[in-house]
Amino acid sequence: MSTWANLGLQDSDSPLMEQLIFFHDHALLILVMITVLVGYLMFMLFFNNYVNRFLLHGQLIEMIWTILPAIILLFIDLPSLRLLYLLDEINEPSVTLKSIGHQWYWSYEYSDFNNIEFDSYMIPTNELATDGFRLLDVDNRVVLPMNSQIRILVTAADVIHSWTVPALGVKVDGTPGRLNQTNFFINRPGLFYGQCSEICGANHSFMPIVIESVPVNYFIKWISSNNS
Ligand code: CUA
């Protein structure tokens, strides 16, 4: 999770988020190279005393500085497109989780398992345990198995919300009357925190998401204890 003074991306906990971080670094590298080159050229213009009174056109240089940026854009465009389609790919999910955004809490349904359903509210600061995370912990966590393909269906009951967990690279809008879908794969056990990221009203900041990633056999135990 993100802690104090962490201004960059969180460490990835899923293969797709790892790829997203690689792409971010790749794009940033290209951006820095362009900025340095253009910055250098603009800076050097101040010290240029040469004047060419007969310069009216330069077909060749115009050709080069039009085509070159287009080629550079391809180096950003193609990996970006690859990632976009990779994020959309559904790879035989073993669990489907349905999350519904409400003003202002999330509710969850495990439709595969006798339709377990529950609400997940933020724990108010005055009721928080001493080791709890303020504005981030919830009363009922989403329990999910690690090392499994998980499909998530997102919708909303009132206004638009967004189910967003940065460490997993998941960000899906929950829109009333629509059902959005993505999938993810959690690399390791642990707690993963997220927040709603569509401005959905007064308590938008107070409907966090907590995923409890556990080994598969533990997940099965959790499911059966909820079915009794
Ligand atoms: Cu729900 Cu912002």
mmCIF file of C-alpha atoms and ligand atoms in Angstrom:
data_model
loop_
_atom_site.group_PDB
_atom_site.id
_atom_site.type_symbol
_atom_site.label_atom_id
_atom_site.label_comp_id
_atom_site.label_asym_id
_atom_site.label_seq_id
_atom_site.Cartn_x
_atom_site.Cartn_y
_atom_site.Cartn_z
ATOM 1 C CA MET A 1 0.000 0.000 0.000
ATOM 2 C CA SER A 2 0.962 3.632 -0.272
ATOM 3 C CA THR A 3 2.458 5.249 2.825
ATOM 4 C CA TRP A 4 3.784 8.704 3.691
ATOM 5 C CA ALA A 5 5.823 10.551 1.037
ATOM 6 C CA ASN A 6 5.266 7.874 -1.582
ATOM 7 C CA LEU A 7 4.671 10.003 -4.663
ATOM 8 C CA GLY A 8 5.355 7.337 -7.274
ATOM 9 C CA LEU A 9 3.476 4.194 -8.202
ATOM 10 C CA GLN A 10 2.910 1.505 -5.618
ATOM 11 C CA ASP A 11 4.806 -1.752 -5.990
ATOM 12 C CA SER A 12 2.931 -4.106 -8.259
ATOM 13 C CA ASP A 13 1.145 -7.151 -6.878
ATOM 14 C CA SER A 14 -0.154 -8.434 -10.207
ATOM 15 C CA PRO A 15 1.522 -9.200 -13.560
ATOM 16 C CA LEU A 16 -0.490 -6.540 -15.393
ATOM 17 C CA MET A 17 0.458 -3.801 -12.930
ATOM 18 C CA GLU A 18 4.088 -4.816 -13.392
ATOM 19 C CA GLN A 19 3.676 -4.294 -17.137
ATOM 20 C CA LEU A 20 1.982 -0.938 -16.531
ATOM 21 C CA ILE A 21 4.980 0.195 -14.453
ATOM 22 C CA PHE A 22 7.380 -0.927 -17.191
ATOM 23 C CA PHE A 23 5.360 1.027 -19.740
ATOM 24 C CA HIS A 24 5.321 4.102 -17.506
ATOM 25 C CA ASP A 25 9.111 4.009 -17.191
ATOM 26 C CA HIS A 26 9.480 3.471 -20.938
ATOM 27 C CA ALA A 27 7.233 6.422 -21.803
ATOM 28 C CA LEU A 28 8.959 8.618 -19.222
ATOM 29 C CA LEU A 29 12.360 7.791 -20.697
ATOM 30 C CA ILE A 30 11.234 8.921 -24.162
ATOM 31 C CA LEU A 31 9.696 12.041 -22.627
ATOM 32 C CA VAL A 32 12.939 12.952 -20.853
ATOM 33 C CA MET A 33 14.969 12.468 -24.039
ATOM 34 C CA ILE A 34 12.646 14.772 -26.017
ATOM 35 C CA THR A 35 12.579 17.383 -23.236
ATOM 36 C CA VAL A 36 16.366 17.451 -22.963
ATOM 37 C CA LEU A 37 16.841 17.726 -26.737
ATOM 38 C CA VAL A 38 14.239 20.463 -27.245
ATOM 39 C CA GLY A 39 15.382 22.277 -24.092
ATOM 40 C CA TYR A 40 18.977 22.239 -25.313
ATOM 41 C CA LEU A 41 17.993 23.548 -28.765
ATOM 42 C CA MET A 42 15.856 26.358 -27.321
ATOM 43 C CA PHE A 43 18.569 27.331 -24.862
ATOM 44 C CA MET A 44 21.212 27.429 -27.596
ATOM 45 C CA LEU A 45 19.018 29.734 -29.751
ATOM 46 C CA PHE A 46 19.767 32.576 -27.340
ATOM 47 C CA PHE A 47 23.454 32.418 -28.231
ATOM 48 C CA ASN A 48 22.982 32.147 -32.006
ATOM 49 C CA ASN A 49 24.115 35.238 -33.936
ATOM 50 C CA TYR A 50 23.899 33.812 -37.447
ATOM 51 C CA VAL A 51 21.325 35.367 -39.793
ATOM 52 C CA ASN A 52 20.444 34.020 -43.237
ATOM 53 C CA ARG A 53 18.522 36.712 -45.137
ATOM 54 C CA PHE A 54 17.813 34.411 -48.090
ATOM 55 C CA LEU A 55 16.335 31.464 -46.162
ATOM 56 C CA LEU A 56 12.755 30.976 -47.388
ATOM 57 C CA HIS A 57 12.196 27.226 -47.175
ATOM 58 C CA GLY A 58 13.864 24.009 -46.099
ATOM 59 C CA GLN A 59 12.027 21.006 -47.550
ATOM 60 C CA LEU A 60 14.441 18.397 -46.230
ATOM 61 C CA ILE A 61 14.564 19.512 -42.594
ATOM 62 C CA GLU A 62 10.770 19.933 -42.535
ATOM 63 C CA MET A 63 10.415 16.400 -43.844
ATOM 64 C CA ILE A 64 12.779 15.049 -41.171
ATOM 65 C CA TRP A 65 11.227 16.870 -38.222
ATOM 66 C CA THR A 66 7.765 15.780 -39.255
ATOM 67 C CA ILE A 67 8.461 12.083 -39.812
ATOM 68 C CA LEU A 68 10.858 11.603 -36.889
ATOM 69 C CA PRO A 69 8.336 12.542 -34.151
ATOM 70 C CA ALA A 70 5.764 10.302 -35.859
ATOM 71 C CA ILE A 71 8.170 7.367 -35.586
ATOM 72 C CA ILE A 72 8.916 8.215 -31.942
ATOM 73 C CA LEU A 73 5.158 8.244 -31.254
ATOM 74 C CA LEU A 74 4.925 4.703 -32.633
ATOM 75 C CA PHE A 75 7.358 3.558 -29.942
ATOM 76 C CA ILE A 76 4.877 4.774 -27.307
ATOM 77 C CA ASP A 77 1.727 3.893 -29.210
ATOM 78 C CA LEU A 78 2.373 0.231 -29.956
ATOM 79 C CA PRO A 79 3.327 -0.909 -26.414
ATOM 80 C CA SER A 80 0.406 1.141 -25.073
ATOM 81 C CA LEU A 81 -2.035 -0.587 -27.416
ATOM 82 C CA ARG A 82 -0.588 -3.991 -26.508
ATOM 83 C CA LEU A 83 -1.202 -3.261 -22.812
ATOM 84 C CA LEU A 84 -4.685 -1.946 -23.461
ATOM 85 C CA TYR A 85 -5.792 -5.185 -25.098
ATOM 86 C CA LEU A 86 -3.915 -7.275 -22.516
ATOM 87 C CA LEU A 87 -5.860 -5.538 -19.722
ATOM 88 C CA ASP A 88 -9.112 -6.393 -21.462
ATOM 89 C CA GLU A 89 -8.314 -10.076 -21.920
ATOM 90 C CA ILE A 90 -10.357 -12.515 -19.827
ATOM 91 C CA ASN A 91 -8.345 -15.662 -19.161
ATOM 92 C CA GLU A 92 -10.670 -18.393 -17.837
ATOM 93 C CA PRO A 93 -11.362 -16.898 -14.405
ATOM 94 C CA SER A 94 -11.748 -19.327 -11.488
ATOM 95 C CA VAL A 95 -13.620 -16.826 -9.301
ATOM 96 C CA THR A 96 -16.031 -14.067 -10.243
ATOM 97 C CA LEU A 97 -16.562 -11.192 -7.837
ATOM 98 C CA LYS A 98 -19.310 -8.665 -8.330
ATOM 99 C CA SER A 99 -18.907 -5.276 -6.673
ATOM 100 C CA ILE A 100 -21.660 -2.716 -6.549
ATOM 101 C CA GLY A 101 -21.002 0.916 -5.729
ATOM 102 C CA HIS A 102 -23.428 2.727 -3.464
ATOM 103 C CA GLN A 103 -23.473 6.177 -1.884
ATOM 104 C CA TRP A 104 -21.197 5.596 0.023
ATOM 105 C CA TYR A 105 -20.040 2.035 0.419
ATOM 106 C CA TRP A 106 -19.286 -1.012 -1.693
ATOM 107 C CA SER A 107 -21.288 -4.206 -1.602
ATOM 108 C CA TYR A 108 -19.974 -7.511 -2.899
ATOM 109 C CA GLU A 109 -21.494 -10.696 -4.310
ATOM 110 C CA TYR A 110 -19.796 -14.039 -4.872
ATOM 111 C CA SER A 111 -22.229 -15.404 -7.445
ATOM 112 C CA ASP A 112 -20.245 -18.650 -7.895
ATOM 113 C CA PHE A 113 -20.751 -19.732 -4.294
ATOM 114 C CA ASN A 114 -24.413 -19.790 -3.312
ATOM 115 C CA ASN A 115 -24.451 -16.035 -3.759
ATOM 116 C CA ILE A 116 -22.581 -14.859 -0.686
ATOM 117 C CA GLU A 117 -23.199 -11.135 -0.372
ATOM 118 C CA PHE A 118 -22.221 -8.433 2.093
ATOM 119 C CA ASP A 119 -21.670 -4.688 2.448
ATOM 120 C CA SER A 120 -18.243 -3.169 3.046
ATOM 121 C CA TYR A 121 -18.178 0.091 4.999
ATOM 122 C CA MET A 122 -15.217 2.245 5.965
ATOM 123 C CA ILE A 123 -14.370 2.071 9.678
ATOM 124 C CA PRO A 124 -14.873 5.578 11.158
ATOM 125 C CA THR A 125 -11.799 7.106 12.805
ATOM 126 C CA ASN A 126 -13.267 6.992 16.324
ATOM 127 C CA GLU A 127 -13.898 3.233 16.023
ATOM 128 C CA LEU A 128 -10.552 2.435 14.451
ATOM 129 C CA ALA A 129 -8.201 -0.102 16.073
ATOM 130 C CA THR A 130 -4.774 1.238 17.033
ATOM 131 C CA ASP A 131 -3.144 -0.624 14.132
ATOM 132 C CA GLY A 132 -5.895 0.331 11.680
ATOM 133 C CA PHE A 133 -5.436 2.623 8.689
ATOM 134 C CA ARG A 134 -7.534 5.790 8.899
ATOM 135 C CA LEU A 135 -9.971 6.314 5.990
ATOM 136 C CA LEU A 136 -8.725 3.074 4.451
ATOM 137 C CA ASP A 137 -9.853 0.111 6.549
ATOM 138 C CA VAL A 138 -13.287 -1.475 6.150
ATOM 139 C CA ASP A 139 -15.497 -3.651 8.337
ATOM 140 C CA ASN A 140 -15.888 -6.487 5.787
ATOM 141 C CA ARG A 141 -12.920 -7.208 3.515
ATOM 142 C CA VAL A 142 -13.076 -8.777 0.077
ATOM 143 C CA VAL A 143 -11.426 -12.188 0.494
ATOM 144 C CA LEU A 144 -9.893 -13.515 -2.714
ATOM 145 C CA PRO A 145 -7.543 -16.397 -3.569
ATOM 146 C CA MET A 146 -3.975 -15.601 -4.600
ATOM 147 C CA ASN A 147 -2.415 -17.128 -7.749
ATOM 148 C CA SER A 148 -5.808 -17.377 -9.450
ATOM 149 C CA GLN A 149 -7.430 -15.549 -12.320
ATOM 150 C CA ILE A 150 -10.181 -13.415 -10.842
ATOM 151 C CA ARG A 151 -12.903 -11.746 -12.827
ATOM 152 C CA ILE A 152 -14.531 -8.678 -11.412
ATOM 153 C CA LEU A 153 -17.883 -7.268 -12.478
ATOM 154 C CA VAL A 154 -18.486 -3.667 -11.459
ATOM 155 C CA THR A 155 -21.718 -1.737 -11.412
ATOM 156 C CA ALA A 156 -23.425 0.894 -9.257
ATOM 157 C CA ALA A 157 -26.809 1.425 -7.697
ATOM 158 C CA ASP A 158 -27.072 5.229 -7.614
ATOM 159 C CA VAL A 159 -24.328 7.355 -9.225
ATOM 160 C CA ILE A 160 -21.047 6.525 -10.962
ATOM 161 C CA HIS A 161 -18.355 5.077 -8.715
ATOM 162 C CA SER A 162 -15.016 3.559 -9.579
ATOM 163 C CA TRP A 163 -13.523 0.386 -8.157
ATOM 164 C CA THR A 164 -9.803 1.173 -8.023
ATOM 165 C CA VAL A 165 -6.961 -0.848 -6.498
ATOM 166 C CA PRO A 166 -3.605 0.635 -7.601
ATOM 167 C CA ALA A 167 -1.336 -2.279 -6.593
ATOM 168 C CA LEU A 168 -3.328 -4.641 -8.804
ATOM 169 C CA GLY A 169 -3.647 -2.253 -11.736
ATOM 170 C CA VAL A 170 -7.432 -2.319 -11.561
ATOM 171 C CA LYS A 171 -9.622 0.713 -12.181
ATOM 172 C CA VAL A 172 -13.154 0.088 -13.391
ATOM 173 C CA ASP A 173 -16.074 2.472 -13.358
ATOM 174 C CA GLY A 174 -19.298 1.298 -11.744
ATOM 175 C CA THR A 175 -22.096 2.840 -13.756
ATOM 176 C CA PRO A 176 -25.809 2.442 -12.962
ATOM 177 C CA GLY A 177 -27.500 0.254 -15.558
ATOM 178 C CA ARG A 178 -24.248 -1.147 -16.875
ATOM 179 C CA LEU A 179 -21.986 -4.059 -15.991
ATOM 180 C CA ASN A 180 -18.255 -3.568 -16.535
ATOM 181 C CA GLN A 181 -15.754 -6.377 -16.499
ATOM 182 C CA THR A 182 -12.032 -6.871 -15.972
ATOM 183 C CA ASN A 183 -9.794 -9.451 -14.489
ATOM 184 C CA PHE A 184 -6.652 -9.616 -12.416
ATOM 185 C CA PHE A 185 -4.254 -12.075 -10.852
ATOM 186 C CA ILE A 186 -2.845 -11.504 -7.350
ATOM 187 C CA ASN A 187 0.789 -12.537 -6.989
ATOM 188 C CA ARG A 188 1.016 -12.869 -3.227
ATOM 189 C CA PRO A 189 -0.975 -12.960 0.001
ATOM 190 C CA GLY A 190 -1.620 -9.718 1.855
ATOM 191 C CA LEU A 191 -3.911 -6.733 2.148
ATOM 192 C CA PHE A 192 -4.442 -4.479 -0.847
ATOM 193 C CA TYR A 193 -6.049 -1.099 -0.428
ATOM 194 C CA GLY A 194 -8.032 0.934 -2.921
ATOM 195 C CA GLN A 195 -10.461 3.812 -3.082
ATOM 196 C CA CYS A 196 -13.388 4.947 -5.173
ATOM 197 C CA SER A 197 -12.106 7.193 -7.935
ATOM 198 C CA GLU A 198 -15.144 8.788 -9.489
ATOM 199 C CA ILE A 199 -16.332 11.934 -7.737
ATOM 200 C CA CYS A 200 -19.551 10.415 -6.424
ATOM 201 C CA GLY A 201 -20.763 12.862 -3.774
ATOM 202 C CA ALA A 202 -20.108 14.136 -0.257
ATOM 203 C CA ASN A 203 -18.534 10.940 1.092
ATOM 204 C CA HIS A 204 -16.612 9.980 -2.042
ATOM 205 C CA SER A 205 -13.401 9.817 -0.014
ATOM 206 C CA PHE A 206 -14.911 7.463 2.508
ATOM 207 C CA MET A 207 -15.716 4.295 0.547
ATOM 208 C CA PRO A 208 -12.377 2.448 0.465
ATOM 209 C CA ILE A 209 -11.710 -1.065 -0.797
ATOM 210 C CA VAL A 210 -9.705 -3.702 1.083
ATOM 211 C CA ILE A 211 -8.771 -6.976 -0.578
ATOM 212 C CA GLU A 212 -7.534 -9.799 1.618
ATOM 213 C CA SER A 213 -5.504 -12.086 -0.597
ATOM 214 C CA VAL A 214 -5.177 -15.600 0.841
ATOM 215 C CA PRO A 215 -4.021 -19.052 -0.319
ATOM 216 C CA VAL A 216 -6.660 -20.997 -2.241
ATOM 217 C CA ASN A 217 -7.353 -23.579 0.505
ATOM 218 C CA TYR A 218 -7.887 -20.769 2.999
ATOM 219 C CA PHE A 219 -10.265 -19.101 0.546
ATOM 220 C CA ILE A 220 -12.283 -22.330 0.252
ATOM 221 C CA LYS A 221 -12.498 -22.468 4.058
ATOM 222 C CA TRP A 222 -13.735 -18.880 4.120
ATOM 223 C CA ILE A 223 -16.333 -19.622 1.464
ATOM 224 C CA SER A 224 -17.659 -22.711 3.276
ATOM 225 C CA SER A 225 -17.789 -20.894 6.623
ATOM 226 C CA ASN A 226 -19.961 -18.257 4.958
ATOM 227 C CA ASN A 227 -22.250 -20.832 3.388
ATOM 228 C CA SER A 228 -23.349 -22.538 6.600
HETATM 229 CU CU1 CUA B 1 -17.932 6.272 -4.960
HETATM 230 CU CU2 CUA B 1 -16.451 8.158 -5.348
#
